[in-house]
DNA sequence: CGCCAGATTGAGGACGCTCAATTCTGGTGG
DNA sequence: CCACCAGAATTGAGCGTCCTCAATCTGGCG
C-alpha cells in the first residue's frame, strides 16, 4: 500500500513518517520567529496529523476552483502558486520552500483562486483544515500566529509586485535570489549555497520575464562574479553585491522577532 | 479643538461623528459577505471606537518603518499602499476604497513595511489595534472574519501581480477599472459610474506603467466606447467589453458568500 | 489674470520579447 | 559502454511595446 493514487508519479505515504514532523518543526520555527508561543502551542503544532505525498515536476497539487479540506506544508522541493491569463500565460505569485505552509489561508478561505504546483520535484505534508482551525480556536496566540503567517505571505506578494512592476530584469532576478537565500536561512538551511530547484522558465514566470531573458540575466550575474551555479546548486559569491544589484532589503520578510506591543 | 495636527491639510474630528460608523457598516457588510457573523459580532464591530481624519492629496497616512497602534478604515476617497525602489520608483500595491480596512493586518504585524498614502483626497477612521484584537479574542467567528479579510486582500495582490507581470498595458488598465467597479458594487455603491479619484500617474504606479502610457490606454478604451470620463467620474459603457479586454474574472475578489464547510 | 496640477500628444530610443537554432545534461535502453 | 532522448540551458537576430523627454493644453483656484 505504497500508493493510493493512480498517477504513477505521486505517492502517498502513511502519516507516521518523520518528514512531516520535521517540516512542522521548520514551520514552527518560523511562526515563533514572529510571535511568541506557549509550550502548549508548540506541542499542538508538532503533533499536527497529516498525509505525506511526493510529486514529480510540474504536477498540480491544488487545482483552480477546487474547495480544499487541507493545507499544504512543503517538506522538500519548491511549490509554486500561480495565476494565468485567459491566453494561458502563467504568473507565479509565490514560491514555497521547505517549512512553508503554502496555503494556510485556505483554512479560512477554502475556495481556490490561485492553484499550486510542484516546481521541480516536491514533497508535501497535508494538514486537515479542521485540525488547524481547532488549534486556532483553542489558543489565541496560535490563532494570531497563523493569521500573521498569512500576513507575511501577503507582504512578500507585495514586494514581488514592486519587483515586477518597477525593477529592471537584472534587479528582478537578483532580488529573487536574495529572497530565496534569506528564506532558506530563516528556517535554518544554508544561506549562501542552496539548491535552486527551479527551471529558468519558472524563474521567468515568477518575475514577469521570459525564460530566455532570465538566462541572459543569470549570465550577467555570473560574469559579475556575484553568483555561481553548479548543476542546480546556487552559490552566492558576493552577497552585498547581489543585494545591491537586486535593491534588496529583507525587512518585508519579517525574519527577526519583533517585540509585541 | 478642531485640529490636533500641525499639518494644515489634515484635520482630526471628535469620534462621535457619523462617518466613521457608516464606514464600519460598509466594512461589516464585506466581512459578512465572506463569513456569517452573529448579532454580537455585528454590534461589536459597529461600536468600534476611533478617530476621524481627513487628508489632502498624496499625504502620508502611515509611514515606512513606523510601528502602528491602529488600523485605517477608509471612509471616503482612496488610500493607496505602496512600495518603492531605492531609486525612488513607486509601485502602488493596493487601492482601498470606502469600507476597506486598509491595514487590518497591522493589528497582527504592526511594523510597517508598506506605507499608506491618500491618493487624492481621503477620509480615514482610525481604530485602535487593542480594540480589534480584543474583539477577535472574544469571538472566534470575528477573529476568523478578520483573518479572512486579510487573506482576500492578499489574493487581490496576487491578481495584481498577474496583471502587471503578464498582461499588456491596455488589459492592465481595463482590469483595474473592472476591479474597482466590482469593489464599489460590493459595498453597495454604484457599479457602472463611480468617481475615479486617481490621477493617471497613480494608475500608472499601480500598474507598472507610466502615467503617459496610461493616458494613451485610456484614450484607446474611450475610442472603443468601452468607458467614458467626465471630470473624475468614470462611466463604464460596455461592461462585457471592458471585462473582455481586461481579461477580468471577479472570482479572486470573493464577493459572493461562500458556504462554509 | 496668472498659476499649477493634471491631462494630452508627439518623436525617438531602450529593454525585453519572439522565434529559432544549438549545446548541454542526466537518464534510459541496448 | 555507448547511443539515444527529452528537458533544460544557451545563444543570436530582429522586432514591438512601453519608456523618456519634451511641449502643449485644460480646468480650477487664488
Coordinates of C-alpha atoms (C1' of nucleotides) in Angstrom, one line a residue:
Chain A
X1 CA 0.0 0.0 0.0
X2 CA 2.7 2.3 -1.1
X3 CA 0.4 4.3 -3.4
X4 CA -3.3 5.1 -3.2
X5 CA -3.0 7.3 -6.3
X6 CA -3.3 6.4 -9.9
X7 CA -0.8 8.9 -11.1
X8 CA 2.4 6.9 -11.3
X9 CA 4.5 9.9 -10.3
X10 CA 2.8 10.8 -7.0
X11 CA 2.9 8.6 -3.9
X12 CA 1.1 8.7 -0.6
X13 CA 2.8 7.6 2.5
X14 CA 1.4 6.6 5.9
X15 CA 1.3 9.5 8.2
X16 CA 3.8 8.2 10.7
X17 CA 6.8 9.1 8.7
X18 CA 9.3 11.5 10.0
X19 CA 9.5 14.0 7.2
X20 CA 6.2 15.6 8.1
X21 CA 7.3 16.2 11.7
X22 CA 10.5 17.8 10.5
X23 CA 8.7 20.2 8.2
X24 CA 6.3 21.0 11.1
X25 CA 9.3 21.9 13.2
X26 CA 10.7 24.2 10.5
X27 CA 7.3 25.9 10.2
X28 CA 7.1 26.2 13.9
X29 CA 10.4 27.9 14.0
X30 CA 9.1 30.5 11.5
X31 CA 5.9 31.0 13.5
X32 CA 7.9 31.6 16.6
X33 CA 10.2 34.0 14.9
X34 CA 7.3 36.3 14.5
X35 CA 5.3 35.8 17.7
X36 CA 5.9 34.1 21.0
X37 CA 4.2 30.8 21.5
X38 CA 3.5 28.7 24.6
X39 CA 4.7 25.1 25.1
X40 CA 1.2 24.0 24.6
X41 CA 1.1 25.7 21.2
X42 CA 4.4 24.1 20.2
X43 CA 3.2 20.6 21.1
X44 CA -0.1 21.3 19.3
X45 CA 1.7 22.2 16.1
X46 CA 4.3 19.5 16.2
X47 CA 1.6 16.9 16.6
X48 CA -0.5 18.0 13.7
X49 CA -1.5 14.9 11.8
X50 CA -1.3 14.8 8.1
X51 CA -0.6 12.9 4.9
X52 CA 2.7 12.9 3.0
X53 CA 2.8 12.9 -0.7
X54 CA 5.5 13.3 -3.3
X55 CA 5.2 15.0 -6.6
X56 CA 7.2 14.9 -9.8
X57 CA 8.0 18.1 -11.7
X58 CA 5.1 20.4 -12.6
X59 CA 2.2 18.5 -11.0
X60 CA -1.0 20.0 -9.8
X61 CA -1.1 20.0 -6.0
X62 CA -4.2 22.1 -5.7
X63 CA -6.4 22.9 -8.7
X64 CA -8.2 26.1 -9.6
X65 CA -11.8 26.3 -8.3
X66 CA -11.4 23.3 -6.0
X67 CA -12.6 23.5 -2.4
X68 CA -9.8 22.3 -0.2
X69 CA -10.1 20.4 3.1
X70 CA -6.4 20.7 4.0
X71 CA -3.4 22.9 3.8
X72 CA -0.1 22.1 2.2
X73 CA 3.1 22.1 4.2
X74 CA 6.2 21.9 2.0
X75 CA 8.6 19.2 3.1
X76 CA 11.0 19.2 0.2
X77 CA 11.5 20.9 -3.1
X78 CA 9.6 24.0 -4.1
X79 CA 5.9 24.6 -4.5
X80 CA 4.6 27.5 -6.6
X81 CA 1.4 29.4 -6.5
X82 CA 0.3 30.9 -9.8
X83 CA -2.4 32.6 -11.8
X84 CA -2.9 32.6 -15.5
X85 CA -4.4 34.8 -18.1
X86 CA -7.1 33.6 -20.5
X87 CA -4.3 33.3 -23.1
X88 CA -2.6 30.9 -20.9
X89 CA 0.3 33.0 -19.8
X90 CA 1.3 32.0 -16.3
X91 CA 2.5 34.2 -13.5
X92 CA 3.9 32.6 -10.4
X93 CA 2.8 34.6 -7.4
X94 CA 4.7 32.8 -4.7
X95 CA 7.4 30.2 -4.1
X96 CA 7.2 28.0 -1.0
X97 CA 10.3 26.3 0.3
X98 CA 10.5 23.6 3.0
X99 CA 8.9 24.7 6.2
X100 CA 6.4 26.9 4.4
X101 CA 2.7 26.3 4.8
X102 CA 1.8 27.1 1.2
X103 CA -1.9 27.7 1.6
X104 CA -2.5 28.2 5.2
X105 CA -5.0 30.8 4.1
X106 CA -7.2 28.1 2.7
X107 CA -8.1 27.1 6.2
X108 CA -10.1 30.3 6.2
X109 CA -11.0 30.6 2.5
X110 CA -11.1 27.2 1.0
X111 CA -12.1 28.1 -2.5
X112 CA -9.0 28.1 -4.6
X113 CA -8.4 31.1 -6.8
X114 CA -4.7 30.5 -7.2
X115 CA -3.6 26.9 -7.8
X116 CA -0.5 25.2 -6.5
X117 CA 2.0 23.2 -8.5
X118 CA 5.3 21.5 -7.7
X119 CA 8.1 23.3 -9.4
X120 CA 10.6 20.6 -9.9
X121 CA 10.2 17.7 -7.5
X122 CA 8.4 18.3 -4.2
X123 CA 7.1 16.6 -1.1
X124 CA 4.1 17.9 0.7
X125 CA 2.5 17.2 4.1
X126 CA -1.2 17.8 4.0
X127 CA -2.7 19.0 7.3
X128 CA -6.6 19.0 7.5
X129 CA -8.2 22.4 7.9
X130 CA -10.2 21.0 10.9
X131 CA -7.0 20.5 12.8
X132 CA -5.7 23.9 12.0
X133 CA -9.0 25.7 12.9
X134 CA -9.4 23.8 16.1
X135 CA -5.9 24.7 17.1
X136 CA -6.6 28.3 16.5
X137 CA -9.8 28.2 18.5
X138 CA -8.1 26.7 21.5
X139 CA -5.2 29.0 21.5
X140 CA -5.5 32.7 20.8
X141 CA -1.7 33.1 20.4
X142 CA -1.7 30.3 17.9
X143 CA -4.6 31.8 16.0
X144 CA -2.7 35.0 15.9
X145 CA 0.5 33.3 14.7
X146 CA -1.5 31.7 11.8
X147 CA -3.0 35.0 10.9
X148 CA 0.3 36.6 11.0
X149 CA 1.9 34.0 8.8
X150 CA -0.7 34.8 6.2
X151 CA 0.0 38.5 6.5
X152 CA 3.7 37.9 5.9
X153 CA 2.9 35.9 2.9
X154 CA 0.9 38.8 1.6
X155 CA 3.7 41.2 2.2
X156 CA 6.0 39.0 0.2
X157 CA 3.5 39.2 -2.6
X158 CA 3.5 43.0 -2.4
X159 CA 7.3 43.0 -2.6
X160 CA 7.1 40.8 -5.7
X161 CA 4.7 43.3 -7.2
X162 CA 7.2 46.1 -6.6
X163 CA 9.9 43.9 -8.1
X164 CA 7.9 43.0 -11.2
X165 CA 6.4 46.4 -11.7
X166 CA 9.3 48.7 -11.1
X167 CA 12.7 47.0 -11.4
X168 CA 14.7 46.0 -14.5
X169 CA 15.2 42.4 -15.4
X170 CA 18.7 42.1 -13.8
X171 CA 17.5 43.5 -10.5
X172 CA 14.4 41.3 -10.5
X173 CA 16.5 38.1 -10.8
X174 CA 19.0 39.3 -8.2
X175 CA 16.1 40.2 -5.8
X176 CA 14.5 36.8 -6.1
X177 CA 17.8 35.1 -5.4
X178 CA 18.3 37.2 -2.3
X179 CA 14.9 36.5 -1.1
X180 CA 15.3 32.8 -1.5
X181 CA 18.6 32.9 0.2
X182 CA 17.1 34.7 3.2
X183 CA 14.2 32.4 3.4
X184 CA 16.4 29.4 3.4
X185 CA 18.4 30.9 6.2
X186 CA 15.3 31.7 8.2
X187 CA 14.4 28.1 8.5
X188 CA 17.9 27.1 9.4
X189 CA 19.1 26.0 6.0
X190 CA 22.3 27.2 4.3
X191 CA 22.3 30.7 3.2
X192 CA 24.9 31.2 0.5
X193 CA 24.6 27.9 -1.2
X194 CA 21.3 26.2 -1.7
X195 CA 19.6 24.1 -4.4
X196 CA 17.7 26.3 -6.9
X197 CA 15.1 23.7 -7.8
X198 CA 13.6 25.8 -10.5
X199 CA 14.0 26.0 -14.2
X200 CA 14.8 29.3 -15.7
X201 CA 11.3 29.2 -17.2
X202 CA 9.9 29.0 -13.6
X203 CA 12.0 32.0 -12.6
X204 CA 10.8 33.9 -15.6
X205 CA 7.2 33.1 -14.8
X206 CA 7.7 34.4 -11.3
X207 CA 9.4 37.6 -12.5
X208 CA 7.3 38.6 -15.5
X209 CA 10.1 37.7 -17.8
X210 CA 10.9 35.1 -20.4
X211 CA 13.0 32.1 -19.6
X212 CA 15.3 33.3 -22.3
X213 CA 15.8 36.6 -20.7
X214 CA 16.3 35.1 -17.3
X215 CA 19.1 33.1 -18.9
X216 CA 20.9 36.2 -20.1
X217 CA 20.5 37.9 -16.7
X218 CA 21.9 34.9 -14.9
X219 CA 24.9 35.0 -17.2
X220 CA 25.3 38.7 -16.4
X221 CA 25.2 37.9 -12.6
X222 CA 27.8 35.2 -13.1
X223 CA 30.0 37.3 -15.2
X224 CA 30.0 39.9 -12.5
X225 CA 31.1 37.2 -10.0
X226 CA 28.0 37.7 -7.9
X227 CA 26.8 34.1 -8.2
X228 CA 28.0 30.8 -9.4
X229 CA 26.0 27.7 -10.5
X230 CA 26.8 24.1 -10.4
X231 CA 24.0 21.9 -11.6
X232 CA 21.1 23.1 -9.6
X233 CA 23.2 24.4 -6.7
X234 CA 23.4 28.2 -6.5
X235 CA 26.3 29.8 -4.8
X236 CA 26.2 33.4 -3.8
X237 CA 29.7 34.7 -4.1
X238 CA 29.1 38.3 -3.2
X239 CA 26.1 38.8 -1.1
X240 CA 26.4 42.5 -0.7
X241 CA 26.9 43.0 -4.4
X242 CA 23.9 40.8 -5.2
X243 CA 21.7 42.6 -2.7
X244 CA 22.8 45.9 -4.2
X245 CA 22.1 44.9 -7.8
X246 CA 18.7 43.5 -6.6
X247 CA 17.9 46.5 -4.5
X248 CA 17.1 44.0 -1.8
X249 CA 16.1 44.9 1.8
X250 CA 14.9 41.9 3.8
X251 CA 12.6 43.9 6.1
X252 CA 9.4 42.6 4.3
X253 CA 10.3 39.0 5.2
X254 CA 9.9 39.8 8.9
X255 CA 12.5 37.3 9.8
X256 CA 13.5 38.9 13.0
X257 CA 11.5 38.5 16.2
X258 CA 9.6 41.7 16.8
X259 CA 8.6 42.9 20.3
X260 CA 4.9 42.8 20.7
X261 CA 3.1 45.8 21.9
Chain B
X1 CA -10.1 71.8 19.2
X2 CA -10.9 71.1 15.6
X3 CA -7.3 70.1 14.8
X4 CA -4.6 68.4 16.9
X5 CA -2.3 68.2 13.9
X6 CA 0.1 70.8 12.7
X7 CA -0.3 69.9 9.0
X8 CA -2.8 72.5 7.8
X9 CA -4.3 70.0 5.4
X10 CA -5.3 67.2 7.8
X11 CA -7.9 67.6 10.5
X12 CA -9.0 65.4 13.4
X13 CA -12.6 65.2 14.4
X14 CA -14.1 64.0 17.6
X15 CA -15.0 60.3 17.5
X16 CA -18.8 60.8 17.7
X17 CA -19.2 61.8 14.1
X18 CA -21.3 59.6 11.9
X19 CA -19.0 59.0 9.0
X20 CA -16.9 56.5 11.0
X21 CA -20.0 54.5 11.8
X22 CA -21.1 54.5 8.2
X23 CA -17.7 53.2 7.1
X24 CA -17.8 50.5 9.8
X25 CA -21.2 49.4 8.4
X26 CA -19.7 49.1 4.9
X27 CA -16.8 47.1 6.2
X28 CA -19.2 44.9 8.1
X29 CA -21.1 44.2 5.0
X30 CA -18.0 43.0 3.4
X31 CA -17.0 40.9 6.3
X32 CA -20.4 39.2 6.3
X33 CA -20.3 38.6 2.6
X34 CA -17.5 36.3 3.3
X35 CA -18.4 34.6 6.6
X36 CA -21.5 34.6 8.7
X37 CA -21.4 36.7 11.8
X38 CA -23.5 36.7 15.0
X39 CA -25.5 39.7 16.2
X40 CA -23.0 40.1 18.9
X41 CA -20.2 40.3 16.3
X42 CA -22.1 43.0 14.4
X43 CA -22.7 45.1 17.4
X44 CA -19.1 44.7 18.4
X45 CA -17.8 46.0 15.0
X46 CA -20.4 48.8 14.7
X47 CA -19.4 50.1 18.0
X48 CA -15.6 50.2 17.3
X49 CA -14.4 53.5 18.6
X50 CA -12.0 55.5 16.6
X51 CA -10.7 58.8 15.3
X52 CA -11.7 60.5 12.1
X53 CA -9.2 62.3 10.0
X54 CA -9.2 64.0 6.6
X55 CA -6.2 64.1 4.2
X56 CA -5.4 66.2 1.2
X57 CA -3.9 64.7 -1.9
X58 CA -0.8 62.5 -1.5
X59 CA -0.4 62.7 2.3
X60 CA 1.3 60.1 4.3
X61 CA -1.2 58.2 6.4
X62 CA 1.2 55.5 7.7
X63 CA 4.9 55.9 7.2
X64 CA 7.6 53.3 6.4
X65 CA 9.2 51.7 9.5
X66 CA 6.6 53.1 11.8
X67 CA 5.0 50.9 14.5
X68 CA 1.3 51.5 14.3
X69 CA -1.2 51.3 17.1
X70 CA -4.3 51.5 15.0
X71 CA -5.7 50.4 11.7
X72 CA -7.1 52.6 9.0
X73 CA -10.7 52.3 7.8
X74 CA -11.3 54.3 4.6
X75 CA -14.3 56.5 4.9
X76 CA -14.0 58.5 1.8
X77 CA -11.7 58.8 -1.2
X78 CA -9.0 56.3 -2.0
X79 CA -6.0 55.2 0.1
X80 CA -3.0 53.5 -1.6
X81 CA -0.4 51.2 -0.2
X82 CA 2.9 51.3 -1.9
X83 CA 6.5 50.3 -2.0
X84 CA 9.4 51.9 -3.6
X85 CA 12.8 51.1 -5.0
X86 CA 16.0 52.7 -3.8
X87 CA 15.9 54.8 -7.0
X88 CA 12.5 56.2 -5.8
X89 CA 10.2 54.5 -8.3
X90 CA 6.9 53.8 -6.6
X91 CA 4.7 50.8 -7.1
X92 CA 1.2 51.0 -5.6
X93 CA 0.4 47.6 -4.3
X94 CA -3.2 48.2 -3.2
X95 CA -6.1 50.6 -3.5
X96 CA -8.5 50.9 -0.7
X97 CA -12.0 52.4 -1.2
X98 CA -14.6 53.4 1.3
X99 CA -15.4 50.4 3.6
X100 CA -12.0 48.9 3.3
X101 CA -9.8 48.4 6.3
X102 CA -6.6 49.3 4.7
X103 CA -4.2 47.8 7.1
X104 CA -6.1 45.4 9.2
X105 CA -3.0 43.3 9.0
X106 CA -1.2 45.7 11.1
X107 CA -3.2 44.5 14.1
X108 CA -1.1 41.4 14.0
X109 CA 2.1 42.8 12.4
X110 CA 2.4 46.4 13.5
X111 CA 5.8 47.2 11.9
X112 CA 5.1 48.9 8.6
X113 CA 6.9 47.7 5.5
X114 CA 4.5 49.2 3.0
X115 CA 3.3 52.7 3.8
X116 CA -0.1 54.2 3.1
X117 CA -0.9 57.5 1.4
X118 CA -4.1 59.3 0.4
X119 CA -4.4 59.2 -3.4
X120 CA -6.5 62.3 -4.0
X121 CA -8.4 63.5 -1.0
X122 CA -9.3 60.9 1.6
X123 CA -11.0 60.5 5.0
X124 CA -9.9 57.8 7.4
X125 CA -11.3 56.4 10.6
X126 CA -8.5 55.0 12.9
X127 CA -9.5 52.1 15.0
X128 CA -7.0 51.1 17.8
X129 CA -5.4 47.7 17.5
X130 CA -6.4 46.9 21.1
X131 CA -10.0 47.1 20.1
X132 CA -9.6 44.9 17.1
X133 CA -7.6 42.3 18.9
X134 CA -9.9 42.1 21.9
X135 CA -12.8 41.7 19.6
X136 CA -11.0 38.8 17.9
X137 CA -10.3 37.2 21.2
X138 CA -13.8 37.3 22.4
X139 CA -15.4 36.0 19.2
X140 CA -13.9 33.2 17.2
X141 CA -16.1 34.0 14.2
X142 CA -15.0 37.5 14.2
X143 CA -11.3 36.5 14.5
X144 CA -11.8 34.4 11.5
X145 CA -13.6 37.1 9.6
X146 CA -10.6 39.4 10.2
X147 CA -8.1 36.8 9.2
X148 CA -10.2 36.1 6.1
X149 CA -10.4 39.8 5.2
X150 CA -6.6 39.9 5.2
X151 CA -6.5 36.8 3.0
X152 CA -8.7 38.3 0.4
X153 CA -6.5 41.4 0.4
X154 CA -3.6 39.1 -0.3
X155 CA -5.4 37.4 -3.2
X156 CA -6.1 40.8 -4.7
X157 CA -2.4 41.5 -4.5
X158 CA -1.7 38.2 -6.3
X159 CA -4.1 39.1 -9.1
X160 CA -2.3 42.5 -9.4
X161 CA 0.9 40.6 -9.8
X162 CA -0.6 38.5 -12.6
X163 CA -1.9 41.7 -14.1
X164 CA 1.4 43.6 -14.0
X165 CA 3.5 40.6 -14.9
X166 CA 1.6 39.1 -17.8
X167 CA -0.9 41.4 -19.4
X168 CA -0.3 44.2 -21.9
X169 CA -0.9 47.8 -20.9
X170 CA -4.4 48.0 -22.3
X171 CA -5.6 44.9 -20.5
X172 CA -4.0 46.1 -17.3
X173 CA -5.9 49.4 -17.3
X174 CA -9.2 47.7 -18.2
X175 CA -8.6 45.1 -15.5
X176 CA -8.1 47.7 -12.8
X177 CA -11.2 49.6 -13.8
X178 CA -13.2 46.4 -13.7
X179 CA -11.8 45.6 -10.2
X180 CA -12.7 49.0 -8.9
X181 CA -16.1 48.8 -10.3
X182 CA -16.8 45.4 -8.7
X183 CA -15.4 46.5 -5.4
X184 CA -17.6 49.6 -5.4
X185 CA -20.6 47.4 -6.1
X186 CA -19.7 45.0 -3.3
X187 CA -20.1 47.7 -0.7
X188 CA -23.3 48.9 -2.1
X189 CA -22.0 51.8 -4.2
X190 CA -22.8 52.4 -7.8
X191 CA -21.2 50.0 -10.2
X192 CA -21.1 51.5 -13.7
X193 CA -20.4 55.0 -12.7
X194 CA -18.2 56.0 -9.9
X195 CA -15.6 58.6 -9.0
X196 CA -12.1 57.7 -10.2
X197 CA -10.3 59.7 -7.6
X198 CA -6.9 58.9 -9.0
X199 CA -4.5 60.7 -11.3
X200 CA -3.3 58.8 -14.3
X201 CA 0.1 58.8 -12.6
X202 CA -1.4 56.9 -9.7
X203 CA -3.0 54.4 -12.1
X204 CA 0.4 54.0 -13.8
X205 CA 2.1 53.5 -10.5
X206 CA -0.4 50.8 -9.7
X207 CA 0.1 49.0 -13.0
X208 CA 3.8 49.3 -13.6
X209 CA 3.2 51.8 -16.3
X210 CA 4.0 55.4 -17.0
X211 CA 1.3 58.0 -16.5
X212 CA 1.8 58.9 -20.1
X213 CA 1.1 55.4 -21.3
X214 CA -2.0 55.1 -19.1
X215 CA -3.3 58.2 -20.8
X216 CA -2.9 56.6 -24.2
X217 CA -4.6 53.4 -23.0
X218 CA -7.5 55.4 -21.5
X219 CA -7.9 57.1 -24.9
X220 CA -8.0 53.7 -26.5
X221 CA -10.7 52.5 -24.1
X222 CA -12.7 55.6 -24.8
X223 CA -12.3 55.3 -28.5
X224 CA -13.6 51.8 -28.4
X225 CA -16.6 53.1 -26.5
X226 CA -15.9 51.0 -23.5
X227 CA -15.7 53.8 -21.0
X228 CA -16.3 57.5 -20.8
X229 CA -14.9 60.1 -18.5
X230 CA -16.4 63.3 -17.2
X231 CA -14.2 65.1 -14.8
X232 CA -13.2 62.4 -12.3
X233 CA -16.4 60.4 -12.9
X234 CA -15.8 57.1 -14.8
X235 CA -18.7 55.6 -16.7
X236 CA -18.5 52.1 -17.9
X237 CA -20.4 51.9 -21.2
X238 CA -19.8 48.4 -22.1
X239 CA -19.1 46.2 -19.1
X240 CA -18.7 42.9 -21.0
X241 CA -16.4 44.5 -23.5
X242 CA -14.2 46.1 -20.8
X243 CA -14.0 42.8 -18.9
X244 CA -13.1 41.0 -22.1
X245 CA -10.3 43.5 -22.9
X246 CA -9.1 43.3 -19.3
X247 CA -9.3 39.6 -19.1
X248 CA -11.3 40.1 -15.9
X249 CA -12.8 37.4 -13.8
X250 CA -14.0 38.6 -10.4
X251 CA -13.6 35.3 -8.6
X252 CA -10.5 36.5 -6.7
X253 CA -12.5 39.2 -5.0
X254 CA -14.6 36.7 -3.2
X255 CA -17.6 38.9 -3.3
X256 CA -20.2 36.2 -3.1
X257 CA -21.0 34.5 0.1
X258 CA -19.5 31.1 0.2
X259 CA -20.9 28.2 2.1
X260 CA -18.6 27.2 5.0
X261 CA -17.6 23.6 5.4
Chain C
dC1 C1' -5.4 87.1 -14.9
dG2 C1' -1.7 84.1 -13.7
dC3 C1' -0.6 79.9 -11.7
dC4 C1' -0.4 75.0 -11.1
dA5 C1' -1.5 70.2 -11.3
dG6 C1' -3.0 67.1 -14.3
dA7 C1' -4.2 65.5 -19.0
dT8 C1' -2.8 65.1 -23.7
dT9 C1' 0.1 64.5 -27.6
dG10 C1' 4.5 63.7 -30.4
dA11 C1' 9.1 61.6 -31.6
dG12 C1' 12.9 58.7 -30.7
dG13 C1' 15.1 55.1 -28.1
dA14 C1' 15.7 51.0 -25.0
dC15 C1' 14.5 46.9 -22.9
dG16 C1' 12.8 42.7 -23.1
dC17 C1' 10.1 39.6 -26.4
dT18 C1' 9.6 36.2 -30.3
dC19 C1' 11.4 32.8 -32.9
dA20 C1' 14.8 29.6 -33.9
dA21 C1' 19.0 27.0 -33.7
dT22 C1' 22.5 24.8 -30.9
dT23 C1' 24.6 22.9 -26.9
dC24 C1' 24.5 20.7 -22.6
dT25 C1' 22.8 17.4 -19.1
dG26 C1' 21.1 13.4 -17.0
dG27 C1' 18.6 9.4 -17.6
dT28 C1' 17.4 5.1 -20.3
dG29 C1' 17.8 1.2 -23.0
dG30 C1' 20.5 -1.7 -25.9
Chain D
dC1 C1' 29.9 1.4 -22.6
dC2 C1' 27.7 3.9 -25.8
dA3 C1' 23.7 5.6 -28.5
dC4 C1' 19.9 8.0 -27.8
dC5 C1' 16.4 11.1 -26.0
dA6 C1' 13.9 14.8 -23.5
dG7 C1' 14.3 18.6 -21.0
dA8 C1' 16.7 22.5 -20.0
dA9 C1' 20.2 26.0 -20.8
dT10 C1' 22.4 28.9 -24.1
dT11 C1' 23.0 32.0 -27.9
dG12 C1' 21.7 35.0 -31.9
dA13 C1' 18.8 38.3 -34.8
dG14 C1' 15.0 41.2 -35.5
dC15 C1' 11.1 43.5 -33.6
dG16 C1' 7.4 45.7 -30.7
dT17 C1' 5.8 47.7 -26.5
dC18 C1' 6.4 50.9 -23.5
dC19 C1' 9.6 54.4 -21.7
dT20 C1' 11.8 59.0 -21.9
dC21 C1' 11.7 63.6 -22.7
dA22 C1' 9.6 67.2 -24.2
dA23 C1' 5.8 70.6 -25.4
dT24 C1' 1.1 72.0 -25.2
dC25 C1' -3.5 72.2 -23.5
dT26 C1' -7.1 72.3 -19.8
dG27 C1' -9.6 73.5 -15.7
dG28 C1' -9.8 75.1 -11.0
dC29 C1' -8.3 78.5 -7.8
dG30 C1' -6.3 82.5 -5.5

